[in-house]
Amino acid sequence: MKYIKDPLKIEEKSFEIIKSNIKREFTLDEIPVVLRAIHSTGDYDYENIIRFKNKPVNVGIETIRGGTKVFTDTKMALSGINKKSLLITESSIHCYIDEEKIYEISRLKKITRSMAAIDKAVEDGTEVFVIGNAPTALFRLCEYIEKGIILPKLIIGVPVGFVGAEESKEILYKLDVPSITTKGTKGGSNVAAAIFNAILYMAVGR
Amino acid sequence: MKYIKDPLKIEEKSFEIIKSNIKREFTLDEIPVVLRAIHSTGDYDYENIIRFKNKPVNVGIETIRGGTKVFTDTKMALSGINKKSLLITESSIHCYIDEEKIYEISRLKKITRSMAAIDKAVEDGTEVFVIGNAPTALFRLCEYIEKGIILPKLIIGVPVGFVGAEESKEILYKLDVPSITTKGTKGGSNVAAAIFNAILYMAVGR
């Protein structure tokens, strides 16, 4: 069998193909984000459904570069995020979903573990949120923002699914906060990690 | 804000919605696989592009239940797979991609780490393969099957992307081996994990 075996060449060629096929106009800093969202799903529809609000990419690059706390809702997004590149910055990534304390609080308060994890991230002064799975996490975060309790620097909010995902993203999009989100049901932890990595790579000049 | 906060209710309602919207006919054992693929991506297109060959779900349920070695190509798929449910069976899951030895071999042989990881899995007598990301891993595995070196019980082969992904899945689909794959560019580690979990849940009667 003949196939390309060089990972860098595969990635390079993939981005060329995607780039030559997207039709919508994006700003220079948005393009890598769109490319990586499509690259991680094989789905060109992301060029239509992705939404940028309040210059999220520029703000994200500066914030990550300067060193910040990044929260993510799932271990899957956590494993998709490039930790080697993150180490170059002074930023750190946190996922609380599997902590015993989070289980306890969610049982006690009768909320999802994703919501309890957001509570902890807010208490911890997190500035960047990467939410790829749980609508309840994004709803909770939006509540805190609406109440003026927190003003994140960047929210990557792309929960996936058919119950609450779309609604939670609509609420996020209306908030006066830098965000990257998608219209409709599509999204996921892989998409969240891909979008975050795109910004991270720009931050470290990769 | 009003939203459902019970994770089980969210999942249940999601599956109801998806079920009422899919149009293609599937066998009873295939339906949970299709539902979870759509659930993990928010993308109904999976009902059109998913392909089942040689009764993969039935074979998969029996094999996992009986205790087997499962390989996956990425840490992302690994974190998406339900380890608690897997513990109920006597099966184990393995991901070699980050092992120092795999780095070494890939440098020495000038192959991708994904290919080196497949080599190790084949040597280890792996029976179930869950490949969500790397076309080179799936190409390599198909080569071993064509040469008669290995005959897996189940391959979940859903690499994503624009360079080799589609071709690798076409080759897999032609092989006389139980497989679940997708037509075209779509796929990913999240999809691979979702498909595996669907079979796993049936194996443990969840």
Coordinates of C-alpha atoms in Angstrom, one line a residue:
Chain A
M1 CA 0.0 0.0 0.0
K2 CA 1.2 3.5 -0.8
Y3 CA 0.4 6.3 1.6
I4 CA 2.0 9.3 3.1
K5 CA 3.8 8.4 6.3
D6 CA 5.2 11.8 7.5
P7 CA 2.8 13.3 10.1
L8 CA 3.9 16.8 9.3
K9 CA 3.3 16.4 5.6
I10 CA -0.1 14.8 6.3
E11 CA -1.1 17.8 8.5
E12 CA 0.3 20.3 6.0
K13 CA -1.5 18.7 3.0
S14 CA -4.8 18.5 5.0
F15 CA -4.7 22.2 5.8
E16 CA -4.0 23.0 2.1
I17 CA -7.0 20.9 1.0
I18 CA -9.3 22.5 3.6
K19 CA -8.1 26.0 2.9
S20 CA -8.8 25.6 -0.8
N21 CA -12.3 24.4 -0.1
I22 CA -13.7 26.9 2.4
K23 CA -15.8 29.7 1.0
R24 CA -16.7 32.0 3.8
E25 CA -14.4 35.0 4.6
F26 CA -12.6 34.9 7.9
T27 CA -10.0 37.3 9.4
L28 CA -6.4 36.1 9.4
D29 CA -6.4 35.0 13.0
E30 CA -9.7 33.2 12.7
I31 CA -8.6 31.0 9.7
P32 CA -6.4 28.5 11.8
V33 CA -9.3 28.0 14.2
V34 CA -11.7 27.2 11.3
L35 CA -9.2 24.9 9.7
R36 CA -8.6 23.0 12.9
A37 CA -12.3 22.6 13.6
I38 CA -12.8 21.1 10.1
H39 CA -9.6 19.1 10.4
S40 CA -10.7 17.4 13.7
T41 CA -14.2 16.5 12.4
G42 CA -13.8 16.0 8.6
D43 CA -16.8 18.2 8.4
Y44 CA -16.8 21.3 6.2
D45 CA -20.1 22.5 7.8
Y46 CA -18.0 24.0 10.6
E47 CA -17.2 27.0 8.3
N48 CA -20.9 27.8 8.3
I49 CA -21.7 27.2 11.9
I50 CA -18.7 28.6 13.7
R51 CA -19.2 32.0 15.4
F52 CA -16.7 34.5 16.7
K53 CA -17.6 37.2 19.2
N54 CA -15.6 40.1 20.6
K55 CA -12.2 39.2 18.9
P56 CA -11.8 35.9 20.9
V57 CA -8.7 34.7 19.0
N58 CA -6.7 37.9 19.6
V59 CA -7.7 38.1 23.2
G60 CA -7.1 34.3 23.6
I61 CA -3.6 34.5 22.2
E62 CA -2.6 37.3 24.6
T63 CA -4.2 35.7 27.6
I64 CA -2.7 32.3 27.1
R65 CA 0.7 33.8 26.2
G66 CA 0.7 35.9 29.4
G67 CA -0.1 32.8 31.6
T68 CA -3.6 32.0 32.8
K69 CA -5.8 29.3 34.2
V70 CA -7.6 27.2 31.6
F71 CA -10.6 25.1 32.5
T72 CA -12.1 22.2 30.5
D73 CA -15.2 20.2 31.2
T74 CA -14.0 16.8 30.0
K75 CA -11.0 14.5 30.2
M76 CA -11.4 13.9 26.5
A77 CA -10.8 17.6 25.7
L78 CA -8.0 17.6 28.3
S79 CA -6.2 14.8 26.4
G80 CA -6.7 16.5 23.1
I81 CA -5.0 19.7 24.2
N82 CA -1.3 20.0 23.4
K83 CA 0.4 20.0 26.8
K84 CA 3.9 20.4 25.4
S85 CA 2.9 23.7 23.7
L86 CA 1.0 24.8 26.8
L87 CA 4.2 24.3 28.8
I88 CA 5.9 26.9 26.7
T89 CA 3.4 29.5 28.0
E90 CA 2.9 30.0 31.7
S91 CA -0.7 28.8 31.4
S92 CA -2.1 25.7 33.1
I93 CA -5.1 23.4 32.2
H94 CA -7.5 22.1 34.8
C95 CA -10.3 19.4 34.6
Y96 CA -12.1 18.7 37.8
I97 CA -14.8 16.3 36.6
D98 CA -13.4 13.2 38.2
E99 CA -12.4 14.7 41.6
E100 CA -14.1 13.0 44.6
K101 CA -15.1 16.4 45.9
I102 CA -17.0 17.2 42.7
Y103 CA -18.9 13.9 42.9
E104 CA -19.9 14.9 46.5
I105 CA -21.0 18.4 45.8
S106 CA -23.0 17.3 42.8
R107 CA -24.8 14.7 44.9
L108 CA -25.4 17.2 47.7
K109 CA -26.6 20.1 45.5
K110 CA -28.4 17.9 43.1
I111 CA -26.6 19.4 40.1
T112 CA -24.5 17.8 37.4
R113 CA -20.8 17.2 38.0
S114 CA -20.1 19.5 35.1
M115 CA -21.9 22.3 37.0
A116 CA -20.0 21.6 40.2
A117 CA -16.8 21.7 38.2
I118 CA -17.8 25.2 36.8
D119 CA -18.4 26.4 40.4
K120 CA -14.9 25.3 41.4
A121 CA -13.4 27.0 38.3
V122 CA -15.2 30.2 39.0
E123 CA -14.0 30.1 42.7
D124 CA -10.5 29.5 41.4
G125 CA -10.5 32.6 39.2
T126 CA -10.3 30.9 35.9
E127 CA -10.1 33.2 32.8
V128 CA -10.3 30.7 29.9
F129 CA -13.1 28.1 29.6
V130 CA -13.0 25.2 27.1
I131 CA -16.4 23.5 27.1
G132 CA -17.0 20.8 24.6
N133 CA -19.5 18.5 26.0
A134 CA -21.9 19.6 28.8
P135 CA -24.6 22.2 28.1
T136 CA -25.2 22.3 31.9
A137 CA -21.6 23.6 32.3
L138 CA -22.1 26.3 29.8
F139 CA -25.6 27.3 31.2
R140 CA -24.0 27.5 34.7
L141 CA -21.1 29.6 33.5
C142 CA -23.5 32.0 31.6
E143 CA -25.5 32.4 34.8
Y144 CA -22.4 33.5 36.7
I145 CA -21.5 36.0 33.9
E146 CA -25.1 37.4 33.8
K147 CA -24.9 37.9 37.6
G148 CA -21.6 39.8 37.2
I149 CA -19.8 37.2 39.3
I150 CA -17.2 36.5 36.7
L151 CA -16.0 38.0 33.4
P152 CA -13.9 35.4 31.5
K153 CA -11.3 36.5 29.0
L154 CA -12.3 33.7 26.5
I155 CA -15.0 31.0 26.3
I156 CA -14.7 28.2 23.8
G157 CA -18.3 26.9 24.1
V158 CA -19.2 24.1 21.8
P159 CA -21.3 21.6 23.7
V160 CA -22.7 18.9 21.4
G161 CA -26.1 17.3 21.3
F162 CA -29.9 17.6 21.3
V163 CA -30.9 18.6 24.8
G164 CA -29.8 22.1 25.8
A165 CA -26.6 22.3 23.6
E166 CA -28.0 24.7 21.1
E167 CA -29.8 26.8 23.7
S168 CA -26.7 27.1 25.9
K169 CA -24.6 28.3 22.9
E170 CA -27.3 30.9 21.9
I171 CA -27.2 32.3 25.4
L172 CA -23.4 32.4 25.3
Y173 CA -23.4 34.2 22.0
K174 CA -25.6 37.0 23.3
L175 CA -23.2 37.7 26.2
D176 CA -20.7 40.6 25.9
V177 CA -17.8 38.3 26.3
P178 CA -15.1 37.0 23.9
S179 CA -16.4 33.6 22.7
I180 CA -16.1 31.0 20.0
T181 CA -19.2 28.9 19.5
T182 CA -21.2 26.9 17.0
K183 CA -24.8 27.2 15.8
G184 CA -27.0 24.1 16.2
T185 CA -26.3 20.7 17.6
K186 CA -22.7 20.1 16.4
G187 CA -19.7 20.4 18.6
G188 CA -17.8 18.1 21.0
S189 CA -14.7 17.7 23.1
N190 CA -12.6 17.1 20.0
V191 CA -13.8 20.3 18.4
A192 CA -13.2 22.3 21.7
A193 CA -9.6 20.9 21.9
A194 CA -9.0 21.7 18.3
I195 CA -10.1 25.3 18.6
F196 CA -8.1 25.7 21.8
N197 CA -5.0 24.2 20.2
A198 CA -5.3 26.5 17.2
I199 CA -5.2 29.5 19.5
L200 CA -2.4 28.0 21.6
Y201 CA -0.2 27.3 18.5
M202 CA -0.6 31.0 17.5
A203 CA 0.3 32.0 21.1
V204 CA 3.5 30.0 21.0
G205 CA 4.3 30.9 17.4
R206 CA 4.2 27.3 16.2
Chain B
M1 CA -32.2 29.9 33.6
K2 CA -34.3 26.7 33.3
Y3 CA -32.6 23.6 32.0
I4 CA -32.5 19.8 32.7
K5 CA -29.9 19.0 35.3
D6 CA -30.2 15.3 35.5
P7 CA -27.5 13.6 33.3
L8 CA -29.5 10.4 32.9
K9 CA -32.6 12.3 31.8
I10 CA -30.5 14.4 29.4
E11 CA -29.1 11.2 27.8
E12 CA -32.5 9.5 27.7
K13 CA -34.2 12.5 26.1
S14 CA -31.3 12.9 23.6
F15 CA -31.7 9.3 22.4
E16 CA -35.4 9.7 22.0
I17 CA -34.9 12.7 19.8
I18 CA -32.3 11.1 17.7
K19 CA -34.3 7.9 17.4
S20 CA -37.4 9.8 16.2
N21 CA -35.3 11.5 13.5
I22 CA -33.3 8.8 11.9
K23 CA -34.7 7.4 8.7
R24 CA -32.4 4.5 7.6
E25 CA -33.3 1.0 8.6
F26 CA -30.8 -0.7 11.0
T27 CA -30.8 -4.0 12.8
L28 CA -31.7 -3.9 16.5
D29 CA -28.0 -4.3 17.6
E30 CA -26.8 -1.6 15.2
I31 CA -29.3 1.1 16.4
P32 CA -27.4 1.9 19.7
V33 CA -24.2 2.3 17.7
V34 CA -25.8 4.7 15.3
L35 CA -27.5 6.6 18.1
R36 CA -24.2 7.1 20.0
A37 CA -22.3 8.2 16.9
I38 CA -24.9 10.9 16.3
H39 CA -25.0 11.7 20.0
S40 CA -21.3 12.3 20.2
T41 CA -21.1 14.6 17.1
G42 CA -24.6 16.3 16.9
D43 CA -24.4 15.2 13.3
Y44 CA -27.3 13.2 11.8
D45 CA -25.2 12.5 8.7
Y46 CA -23.7 9.6 10.6
E47 CA -26.9 7.6 9.8
N48 CA -26.0 7.9 6.1
I49 CA -22.2 7.3 6.3
I50 CA -21.9 4.5 8.9
R51 CA -21.2 1.1 7.5
F52 CA -21.4 -2.3 9.2
K53 CA -19.6 -5.4 7.8
N54 CA -19.7 -9.0 8.9
K55 CA -22.0 -8.6 12.0
P56 CA -19.5 -6.5 13.9
V57 CA -21.8 -5.6 16.8
N58 CA -22.7 -9.2 17.7
V59 CA -19.1 -10.3 17.3
G60 CA -18.0 -7.3 19.3
I61 CA -20.4 -7.9 22.2
E62 CA -19.3 -11.6 22.5
T63 CA -15.6 -10.8 22.2
I64 CA -15.6 -8.0 24.8
R65 CA -17.8 -9.9 27.1
G66 CA -15.4 -12.9 27.0
G67 CA -12.4 -10.8 27.8
T68 CA -10.0 -9.5 25.2
K69 CA -7.3 -7.0 24.4
V70 CA -8.6 -3.7 23.0
F71 CA -6.2 -1.3 21.2
T72 CA -6.9 2.4 20.5
D73 CA -4.7 4.8 18.6
T74 CA -5.2 8.0 20.6
K75 CA -5.3 9.1 24.2
M76 CA -8.4 11.0 23.4
A77 CA -10.4 7.9 22.4
L78 CA -8.9 6.2 25.5
S79 CA -10.3 8.8 27.8
G80 CA -13.7 8.7 26.0
I81 CA -14.0 4.9 26.6
N82 CA -16.0 4.0 29.7
K83 CA -13.4 2.3 31.9
K84 CA -15.9 1.5 34.7
S85 CA -18.0 -0.6 32.3
L86 CA -14.9 -2.2 30.8
L87 CA -13.9 -3.3 34.3
I88 CA -17.1 -5.4 34.5
T89 CA -15.8 -7.4 31.5
E90 CA -12.4 -9.1 31.6
S91 CA -11.3 -7.0 28.7
S92 CA -8.5 -4.4 28.8
I93 CA -7.7 -1.3 26.8
H94 CA -4.3 -0.3 25.5
C95 CA -2.9 2.9 23.9
Y96 CA 0.8 2.9 23.1
I97 CA 1.2 6.2 21.3
D98 CA 3.0 8.0 24.1
E99 CA 5.4 5.2 25.1
E100 CA 9.1 6.1 24.7
K101 CA 9.7 2.8 22.9
I102 CA 7.1 3.8 20.2
Y103 CA 8.9 7.2 19.7
E104 CA 12.1 5.3 19.2
I105 CA 10.8 2.7 16.8
S106 CA 9.0 5.4 14.7
R107 CA 12.2 7.4 14.4
L108 CA 14.3 4.3 13.5
K109 CA 11.9 2.8 11.0
K110 CA 10.8 6.2 9.7
I111 CA 7.1 5.4 10.2
T112 CA 4.5 7.3 12.2
R113 CA 4.0 6.5 15.9
S114 CA 0.5 5.3 15.0
M115 CA 2.0 2.7 12.8
A116 CA 4.6 1.6 15.4
A117 CA 1.7 1.3 17.9
I118 CA -0.1 -1.0 15.5
D119 CA 3.0 -3.1 15.2
K120 CA 3.1 -3.5 18.9
A121 CA -0.7 -4.3 19.1
V122 CA -0.3 -7.0 16.5
E123 CA 2.6 -8.5 18.3
D124 CA 0.6 -8.5 21.5
G125 CA -2.3 -10.5 19.9
T126 CA -4.9 -7.7 20.0
E127 CA -8.3 -8.8 18.8
V128 CA -10.3 -5.5 18.9
F129 CA -9.0 -2.3 17.3
V130 CA -10.5 1.2 17.9
I131 CA -9.0 3.6 15.4
G132 CA -10.4 7.1 15.4
N133 CA -7.6 9.3 14.2
A134 CA -4.7 8.0 12.2
P135 CA -5.2 6.7 8.6
T136 CA -1.6 5.4 8.8
A137 CA -2.6 3.1 11.7
L138 CA -5.6 1.7 9.7
F139 CA -3.5 1.3 6.5
R140 CA -0.9 -0.6 8.5
L141 CA -3.4 -2.8 10.2
C142 CA -5.1 -3.6 6.8
E143 CA -1.6 -4.6 5.4
Y144 CA -1.2 -7.1 8.2
I145 CA -4.7 -8.5 7.5
E146 CA -4.0 -8.8 3.8
K147 CA -0.8 -10.6 4.5
G148 CA -2.7 -13.0 6.8
I149 CA -0.6 -12.1 9.8
I150 CA -3.6 -11.1 11.9
L151 CA -7.4 -11.7 11.8
P152 CA -9.0 -9.3 14.3
K153 CA -12.4 -10.0 15.8
L154 CA -13.6 -6.4 15.4
I155 CA -12.2 -3.2 13.9
I156 CA -13.8 0.2 14.6
G157 CA -12.1 2.2 11.9
V158 CA -13.2 5.8 11.7
P159 CA -10.1 7.9 11.0
V160 CA -11.0 11.5 10.3
G161 CA -9.6 13.9 7.6
F162 CA -8.6 14.7 4.2
V163 CA -5.3 12.8 3.6
G164 CA -5.8 9.1 3.5
A165 CA -8.7 8.8 5.9
E166 CA -11.3 8.0 3.2
E167 CA -8.9 5.6 1.4
S168 CA -8.0 3.7 4.5
K169 CA -11.6 3.2 5.4
E170 CA -12.4 1.9 1.8
I171 CA -9.6 -0.6 2.1
L172 CA -10.9 -1.8 5.5
Y173 CA -14.5 -2.1 4.2
K174 CA -13.4 -4.4 1.5
L175 CA -11.6 -6.8 3.9
D176 CA -13.5 -9.9 5.1
V177 CA -13.3 -8.9 8.7
P178 CA -16.0 -7.6 11.1
S179 CA -15.8 -3.8 11.0
I180 CA -17.6 -0.6 11.6
T181 CA -16.5 2.4 9.5
T182 CA -17.7 5.6 7.8
K183 CA -17.8 6.7 4.2
G184 CA -15.9 9.9 3.5
T185 CA -13.9 12.3 5.6
K186 CA -15.9 12.3 8.8
G187 CA -14.9 10.4 11.9
G188 CA -12.7 11.0 14.9
S189 CA -11.6 9.8 18.3
N190 CA -14.9 10.8 19.9
V191 CA -16.8 8.8 17.3
A192 CA -14.6 5.8 17.8
A193 CA -15.0 5.9 21.5
A194 CA -18.8 6.4 21.2
I195 CA -19.1 3.4 18.9
F196 CA -17.0 1.3 21.2
N197 CA -19.0 2.4 24.2
A198 CA -22.3 1.5 22.5
I199 CA -21.0 -2.1 22.0
L200 CA -19.5 -2.2 25.5
Y201 CA -22.8 -1.2 27.1
M202 CA -24.6 -3.9 25.3
A203 CA -21.9 -6.4 26.4
V204 CA -22.4 -5.5 30.1
G205 CA -26.2 -5.1 29.8
R206 CA -26.3 -1.4 30.8

